[in-house]
Coordinates of C-alpha atoms in Angstrom, one line a residue:
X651 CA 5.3 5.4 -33.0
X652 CA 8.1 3.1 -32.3
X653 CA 10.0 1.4 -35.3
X654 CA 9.1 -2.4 -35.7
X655 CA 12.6 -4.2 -35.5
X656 CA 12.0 -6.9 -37.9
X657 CA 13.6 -10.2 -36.9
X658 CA 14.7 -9.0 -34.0
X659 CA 17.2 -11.6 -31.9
X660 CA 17.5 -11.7 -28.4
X661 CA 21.2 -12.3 -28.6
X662 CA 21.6 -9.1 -30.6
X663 CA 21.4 -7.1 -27.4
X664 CA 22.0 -9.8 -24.9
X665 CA 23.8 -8.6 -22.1
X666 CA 27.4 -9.7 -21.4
X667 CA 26.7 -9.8 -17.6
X668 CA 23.5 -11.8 -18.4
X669 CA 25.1 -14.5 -20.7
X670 CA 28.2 -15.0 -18.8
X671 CA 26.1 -15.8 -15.6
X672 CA 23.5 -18.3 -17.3
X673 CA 26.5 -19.8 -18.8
X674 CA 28.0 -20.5 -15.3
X675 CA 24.8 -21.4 -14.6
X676 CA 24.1 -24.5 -16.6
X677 CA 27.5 -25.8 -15.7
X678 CA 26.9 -26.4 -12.4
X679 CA 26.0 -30.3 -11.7
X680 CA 22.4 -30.4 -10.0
X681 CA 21.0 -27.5 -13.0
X682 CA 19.8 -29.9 -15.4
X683 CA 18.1 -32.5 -12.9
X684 CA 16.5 -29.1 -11.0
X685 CA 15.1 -27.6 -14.5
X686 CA 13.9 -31.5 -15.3
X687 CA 12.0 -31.7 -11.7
X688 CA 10.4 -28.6 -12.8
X689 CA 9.4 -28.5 -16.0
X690 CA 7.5 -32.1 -15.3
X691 CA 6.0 -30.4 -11.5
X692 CA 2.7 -29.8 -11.7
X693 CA 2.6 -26.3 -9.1
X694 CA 3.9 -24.6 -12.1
X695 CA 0.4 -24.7 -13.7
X696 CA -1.4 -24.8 -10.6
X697 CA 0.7 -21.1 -9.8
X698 CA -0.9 -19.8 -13.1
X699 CA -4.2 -20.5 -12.4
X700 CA -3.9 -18.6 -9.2
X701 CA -3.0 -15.8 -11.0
X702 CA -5.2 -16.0 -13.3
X703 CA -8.1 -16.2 -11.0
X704 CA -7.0 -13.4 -8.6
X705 CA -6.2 -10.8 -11.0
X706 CA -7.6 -8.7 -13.5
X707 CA -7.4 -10.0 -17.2
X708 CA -6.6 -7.3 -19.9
X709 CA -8.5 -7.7 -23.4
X710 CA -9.0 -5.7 -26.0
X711 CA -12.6 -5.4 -24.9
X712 CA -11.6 -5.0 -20.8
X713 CA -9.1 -2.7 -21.0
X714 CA -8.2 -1.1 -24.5
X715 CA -5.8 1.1 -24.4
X716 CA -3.8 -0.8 -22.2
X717 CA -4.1 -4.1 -24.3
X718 CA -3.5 -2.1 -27.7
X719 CA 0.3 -0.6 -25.5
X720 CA 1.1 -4.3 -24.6
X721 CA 0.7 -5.7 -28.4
X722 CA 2.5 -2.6 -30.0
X723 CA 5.4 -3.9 -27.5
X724 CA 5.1 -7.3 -28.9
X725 CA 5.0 -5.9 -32.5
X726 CA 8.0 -3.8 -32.1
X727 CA 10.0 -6.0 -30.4
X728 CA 9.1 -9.1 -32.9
X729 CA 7.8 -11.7 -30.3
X730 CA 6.4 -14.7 -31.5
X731 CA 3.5 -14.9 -29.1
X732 CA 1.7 -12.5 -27.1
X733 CA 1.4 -13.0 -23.5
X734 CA -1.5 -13.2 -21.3
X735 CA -1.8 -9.8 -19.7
X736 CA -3.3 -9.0 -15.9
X737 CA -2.7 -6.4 -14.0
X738 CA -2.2 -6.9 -10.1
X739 CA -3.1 -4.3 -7.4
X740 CA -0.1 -3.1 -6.0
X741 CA 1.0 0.5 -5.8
X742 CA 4.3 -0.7 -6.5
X743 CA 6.1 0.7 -10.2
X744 CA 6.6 -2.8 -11.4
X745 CA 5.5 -5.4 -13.2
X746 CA 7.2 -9.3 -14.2
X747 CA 6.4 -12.6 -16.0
X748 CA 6.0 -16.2 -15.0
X749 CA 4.0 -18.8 -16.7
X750 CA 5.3 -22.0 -18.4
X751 CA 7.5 -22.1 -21.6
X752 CA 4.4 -22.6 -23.8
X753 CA 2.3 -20.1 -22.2
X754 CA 3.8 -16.9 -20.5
X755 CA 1.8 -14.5 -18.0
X756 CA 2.6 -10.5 -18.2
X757 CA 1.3 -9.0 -14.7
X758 CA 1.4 -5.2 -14.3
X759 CA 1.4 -3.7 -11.2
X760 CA -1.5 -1.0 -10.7
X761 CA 0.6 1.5 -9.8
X762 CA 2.6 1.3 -12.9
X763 CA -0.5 2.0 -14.4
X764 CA -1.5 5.1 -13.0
X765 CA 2.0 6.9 -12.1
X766 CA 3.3 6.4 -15.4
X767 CA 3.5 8.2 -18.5
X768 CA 2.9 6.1 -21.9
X769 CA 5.8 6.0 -22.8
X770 CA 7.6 5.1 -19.2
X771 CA 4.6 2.5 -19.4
X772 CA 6.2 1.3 -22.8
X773 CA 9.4 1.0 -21.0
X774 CA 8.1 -1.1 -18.6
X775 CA 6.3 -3.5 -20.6
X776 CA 9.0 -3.5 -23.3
X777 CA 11.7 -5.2 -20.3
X778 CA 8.8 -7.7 -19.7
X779 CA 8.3 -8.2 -22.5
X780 CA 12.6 -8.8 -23.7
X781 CA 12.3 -11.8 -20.4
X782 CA 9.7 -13.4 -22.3
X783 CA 11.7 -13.4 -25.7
X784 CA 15.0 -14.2 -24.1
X785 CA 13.1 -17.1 -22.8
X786 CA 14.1 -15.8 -19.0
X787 CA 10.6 -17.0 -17.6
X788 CA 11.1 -20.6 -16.7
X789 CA 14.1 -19.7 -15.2
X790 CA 12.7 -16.9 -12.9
X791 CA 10.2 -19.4 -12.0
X792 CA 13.1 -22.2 -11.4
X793 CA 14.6 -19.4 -9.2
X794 CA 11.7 -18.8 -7.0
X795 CA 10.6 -22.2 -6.9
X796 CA 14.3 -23.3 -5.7
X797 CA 14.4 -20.7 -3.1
X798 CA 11.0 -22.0 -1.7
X799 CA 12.0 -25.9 -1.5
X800 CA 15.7 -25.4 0.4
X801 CA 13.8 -22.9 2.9
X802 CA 11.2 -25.5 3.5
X803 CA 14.3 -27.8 3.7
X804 CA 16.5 -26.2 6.5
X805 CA 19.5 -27.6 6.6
X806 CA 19.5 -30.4 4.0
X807 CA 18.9 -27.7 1.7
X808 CA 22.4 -26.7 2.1
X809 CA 23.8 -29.1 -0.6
X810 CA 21.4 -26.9 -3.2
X811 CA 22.5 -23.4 -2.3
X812 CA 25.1 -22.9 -4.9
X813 CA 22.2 -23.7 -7.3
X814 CA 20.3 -21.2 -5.4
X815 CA 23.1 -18.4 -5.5
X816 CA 23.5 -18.9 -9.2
X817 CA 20.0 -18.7 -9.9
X818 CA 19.6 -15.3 -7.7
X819 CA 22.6 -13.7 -9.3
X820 CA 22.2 -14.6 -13.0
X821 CA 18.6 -13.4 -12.5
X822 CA 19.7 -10.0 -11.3
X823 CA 22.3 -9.8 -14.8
X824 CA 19.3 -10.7 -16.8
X825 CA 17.8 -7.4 -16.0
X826 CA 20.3 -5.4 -17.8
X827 CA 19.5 -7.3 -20.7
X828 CA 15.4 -6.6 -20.5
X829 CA 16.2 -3.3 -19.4
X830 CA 17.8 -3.1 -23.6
X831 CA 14.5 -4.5 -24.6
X832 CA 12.8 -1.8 -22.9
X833 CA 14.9 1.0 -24.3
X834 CA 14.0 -0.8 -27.8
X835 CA 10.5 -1.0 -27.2
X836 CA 10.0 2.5 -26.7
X837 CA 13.0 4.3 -28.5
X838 CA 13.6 7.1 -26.2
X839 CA 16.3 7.3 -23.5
X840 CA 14.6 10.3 -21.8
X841 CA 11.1 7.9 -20.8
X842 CA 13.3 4.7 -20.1
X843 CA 15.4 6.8 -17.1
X844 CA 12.4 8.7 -16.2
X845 CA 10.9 5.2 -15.6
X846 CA 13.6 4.0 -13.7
X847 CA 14.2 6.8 -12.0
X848 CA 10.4 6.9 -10.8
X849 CA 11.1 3.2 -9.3
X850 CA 14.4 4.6 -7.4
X851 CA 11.5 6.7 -5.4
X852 CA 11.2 9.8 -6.4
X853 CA 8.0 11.5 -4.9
X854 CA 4.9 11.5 -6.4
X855 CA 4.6 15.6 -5.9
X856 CA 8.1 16.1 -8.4
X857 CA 7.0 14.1 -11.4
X858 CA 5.9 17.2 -12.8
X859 CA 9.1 18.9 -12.9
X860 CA 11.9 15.5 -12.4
X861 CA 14.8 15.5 -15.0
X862 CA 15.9 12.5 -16.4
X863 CA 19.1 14.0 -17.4
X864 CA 19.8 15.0 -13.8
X865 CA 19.3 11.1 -12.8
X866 CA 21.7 10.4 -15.5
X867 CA 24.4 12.4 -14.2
X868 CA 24.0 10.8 -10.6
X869 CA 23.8 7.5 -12.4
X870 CA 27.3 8.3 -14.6
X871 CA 28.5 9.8 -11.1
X872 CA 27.5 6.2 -9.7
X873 CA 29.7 4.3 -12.3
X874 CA 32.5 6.6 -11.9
X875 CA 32.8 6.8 -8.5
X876 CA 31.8 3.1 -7.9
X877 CA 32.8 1.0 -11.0
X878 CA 36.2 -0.3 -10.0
X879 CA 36.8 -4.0 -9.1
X880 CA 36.7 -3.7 -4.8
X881 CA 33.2 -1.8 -5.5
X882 CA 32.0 -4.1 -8.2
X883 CA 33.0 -7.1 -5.3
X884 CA 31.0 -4.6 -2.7
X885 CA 27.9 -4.3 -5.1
X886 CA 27.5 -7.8 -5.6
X887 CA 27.6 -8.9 -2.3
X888 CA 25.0 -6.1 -0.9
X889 CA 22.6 -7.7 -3.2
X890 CA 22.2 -11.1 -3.0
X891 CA 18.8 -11.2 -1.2
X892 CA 17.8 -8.3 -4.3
X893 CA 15.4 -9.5 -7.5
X894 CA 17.1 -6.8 -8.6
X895 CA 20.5 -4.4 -9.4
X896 CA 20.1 -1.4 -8.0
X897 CA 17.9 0.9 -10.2
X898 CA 20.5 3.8 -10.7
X899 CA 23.1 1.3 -11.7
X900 CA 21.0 -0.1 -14.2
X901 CA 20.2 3.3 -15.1
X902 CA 24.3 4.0 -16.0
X903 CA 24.4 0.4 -17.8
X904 CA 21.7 1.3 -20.3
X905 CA 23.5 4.7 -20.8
X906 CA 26.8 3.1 -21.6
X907 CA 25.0 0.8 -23.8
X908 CA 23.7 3.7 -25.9
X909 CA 27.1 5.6 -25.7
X910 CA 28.7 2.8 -27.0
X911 CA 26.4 2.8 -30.3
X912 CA 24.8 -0.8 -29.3
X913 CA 21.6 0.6 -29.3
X914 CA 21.7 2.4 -32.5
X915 CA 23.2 -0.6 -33.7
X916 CA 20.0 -2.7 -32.8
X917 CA 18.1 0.1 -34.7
X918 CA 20.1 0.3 -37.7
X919 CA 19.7 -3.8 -38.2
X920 CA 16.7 -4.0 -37.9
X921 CA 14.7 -1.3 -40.2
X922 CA 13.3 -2.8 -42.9
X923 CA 11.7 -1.0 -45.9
X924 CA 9.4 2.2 -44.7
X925 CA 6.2 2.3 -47.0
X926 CA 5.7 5.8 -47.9
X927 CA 2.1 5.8 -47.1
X928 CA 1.8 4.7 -43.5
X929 CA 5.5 4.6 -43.1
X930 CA 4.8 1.6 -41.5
X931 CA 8.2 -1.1 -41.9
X932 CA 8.3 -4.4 -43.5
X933 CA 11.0 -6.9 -44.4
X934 CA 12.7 -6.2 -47.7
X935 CA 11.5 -9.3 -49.4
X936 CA 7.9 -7.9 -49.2
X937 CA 6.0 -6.2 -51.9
X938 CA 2.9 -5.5 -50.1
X939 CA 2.7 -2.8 -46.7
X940 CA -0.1 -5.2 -44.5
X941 CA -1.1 -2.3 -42.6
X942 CA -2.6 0.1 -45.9
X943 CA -1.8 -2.2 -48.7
X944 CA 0.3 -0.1 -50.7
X945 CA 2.1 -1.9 -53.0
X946 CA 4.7 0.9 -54.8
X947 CA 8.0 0.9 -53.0

């Protein structure tokens, strides 16, 4: 079982690529009018009640063990507020969040479902999961929402591109930083590559025998052989129509994280007390374990 990280902070293991791009972000002059339209726009709501009414809603009377997987994310990772949880058919290995600040929707691909492993599942849910603390939802939703109303614009919606480039590419640098919260959520390198290496495409037939230490490699290989300025430039540019980085560079980002000892770090921080009995962790100022009630520390 994972370790709880008490009072965990999004900015503990916010990525530098991620923070430097929202902060270029909300410099630019039409962000704040653009994230007021929205927030008071009523689609927003009426979007969530699509979802809501074309997918299937996981309880913990629907769909236990799945529900039970999604809350022992939320414990470990200390977020304030569960989300709703659905799952969405599509053989795709994904899931994401939308919703509104106040109430945030967790949809899970079918196919994540089914082709992974519980702890790969963990993985994914966890980097769901670190969007929703990071508070990355509304802006994922400002992203998409931007993109729809300057294509429906043509050319007058020239004047909001840079808006819409700034969006798209601080929403690809957030996913290194919910790619942390998914290592954290399930404390184990080996299941977080082996997730991303099964959404690079490896076949169905090789899960079986498919080393995540042989993806690391090619992703180390990758950072090596690619990680200079020209190719950064090169990388950048080849994925501006993307949602996301490529999967085998975020693959090498999360391993330098963990080289670096920012992961262990997090860990460390973030223990707690242990109670002997269920060696379940609670804060230090508590006398009491809530989960068996033992109260000699």
């Amino acid at each position: 079982m994972a370790q709880q990280l008490l009072n965990l902070k999004s900015t503990s293991y916010e990525h530098p690529f991620d923070k430097a791009a929202l902060e270029a972000m909300r410099k630019l002059p039409l962000f704040q009018s653009a994230m007021g339209f929205l927030l008071n726009w009523g689609s927003i709501k009426w979007r969530v009640v699509e979802l809501c009414g074309n997918n299937f809603h996981v309880t913990k009377a629907s769909c236990p063990e799945l529900y039970n997987l999604v809350q022992n994310v939320a414990d470990t990772l200390d977020v304030d507020r569960m989300p709703l949880v659905y799952t969405q058919w599509c053989y795709g290995i994904n899931a994401y969040t939308t919703g509104t600040p106040e109430e945030a929707l967790l949809l899970i691909y079918t196919g994540a479902v089914d082709l992974l492993t519980d702890p790969e599942l963990t993985y994914i849910v966890g980097h769901e999961m670190g969007h929703i603390k990071s508070g990355h939802v509304i802006y994922h939703v400002m992203a998409n929402m931007i993109s729809e109303i300057l294509r429906e614009m043509g050319i007058l919606g020239r004047a909001g591109m840079p808006l819409q480039l700034a969006l798209g590419h601080w929403s690809r640098m957030a996913e290194f930083t919910a790619d942390r919260a998914g290592l954290l959520a399930v404390q184990d390198l080996d299941a977080a590559l082996s997730a991303i290496m099964k959404m690079a495409g490896i076949p169905k037939r090789y899960f079986n025998i498919a080393n995540p230490h042989i993806f690391a490699e090619q992703a180390e290989e990758f950072l090596h052989d690619y990680g200079d300025t020209a190719n950064t430039i090169i990388r950048n540019v080849s994925i501006l129509d993307d949602s996301h980085p490529w999967t085998v560079l975020r693959a090498a980002e999360l391993i330098k994280w963990v080289n670096e000892g920012g992961y262990q770090a997090i860990l460390d921080g973030a223990r707690g007390i242990e109670c002997p009995r269920c060696h379940y962790y609670i804060d230090e100022g508590r006398t009491t374990c809530p989960i068996c009630g033992n109260t000699e520390f």
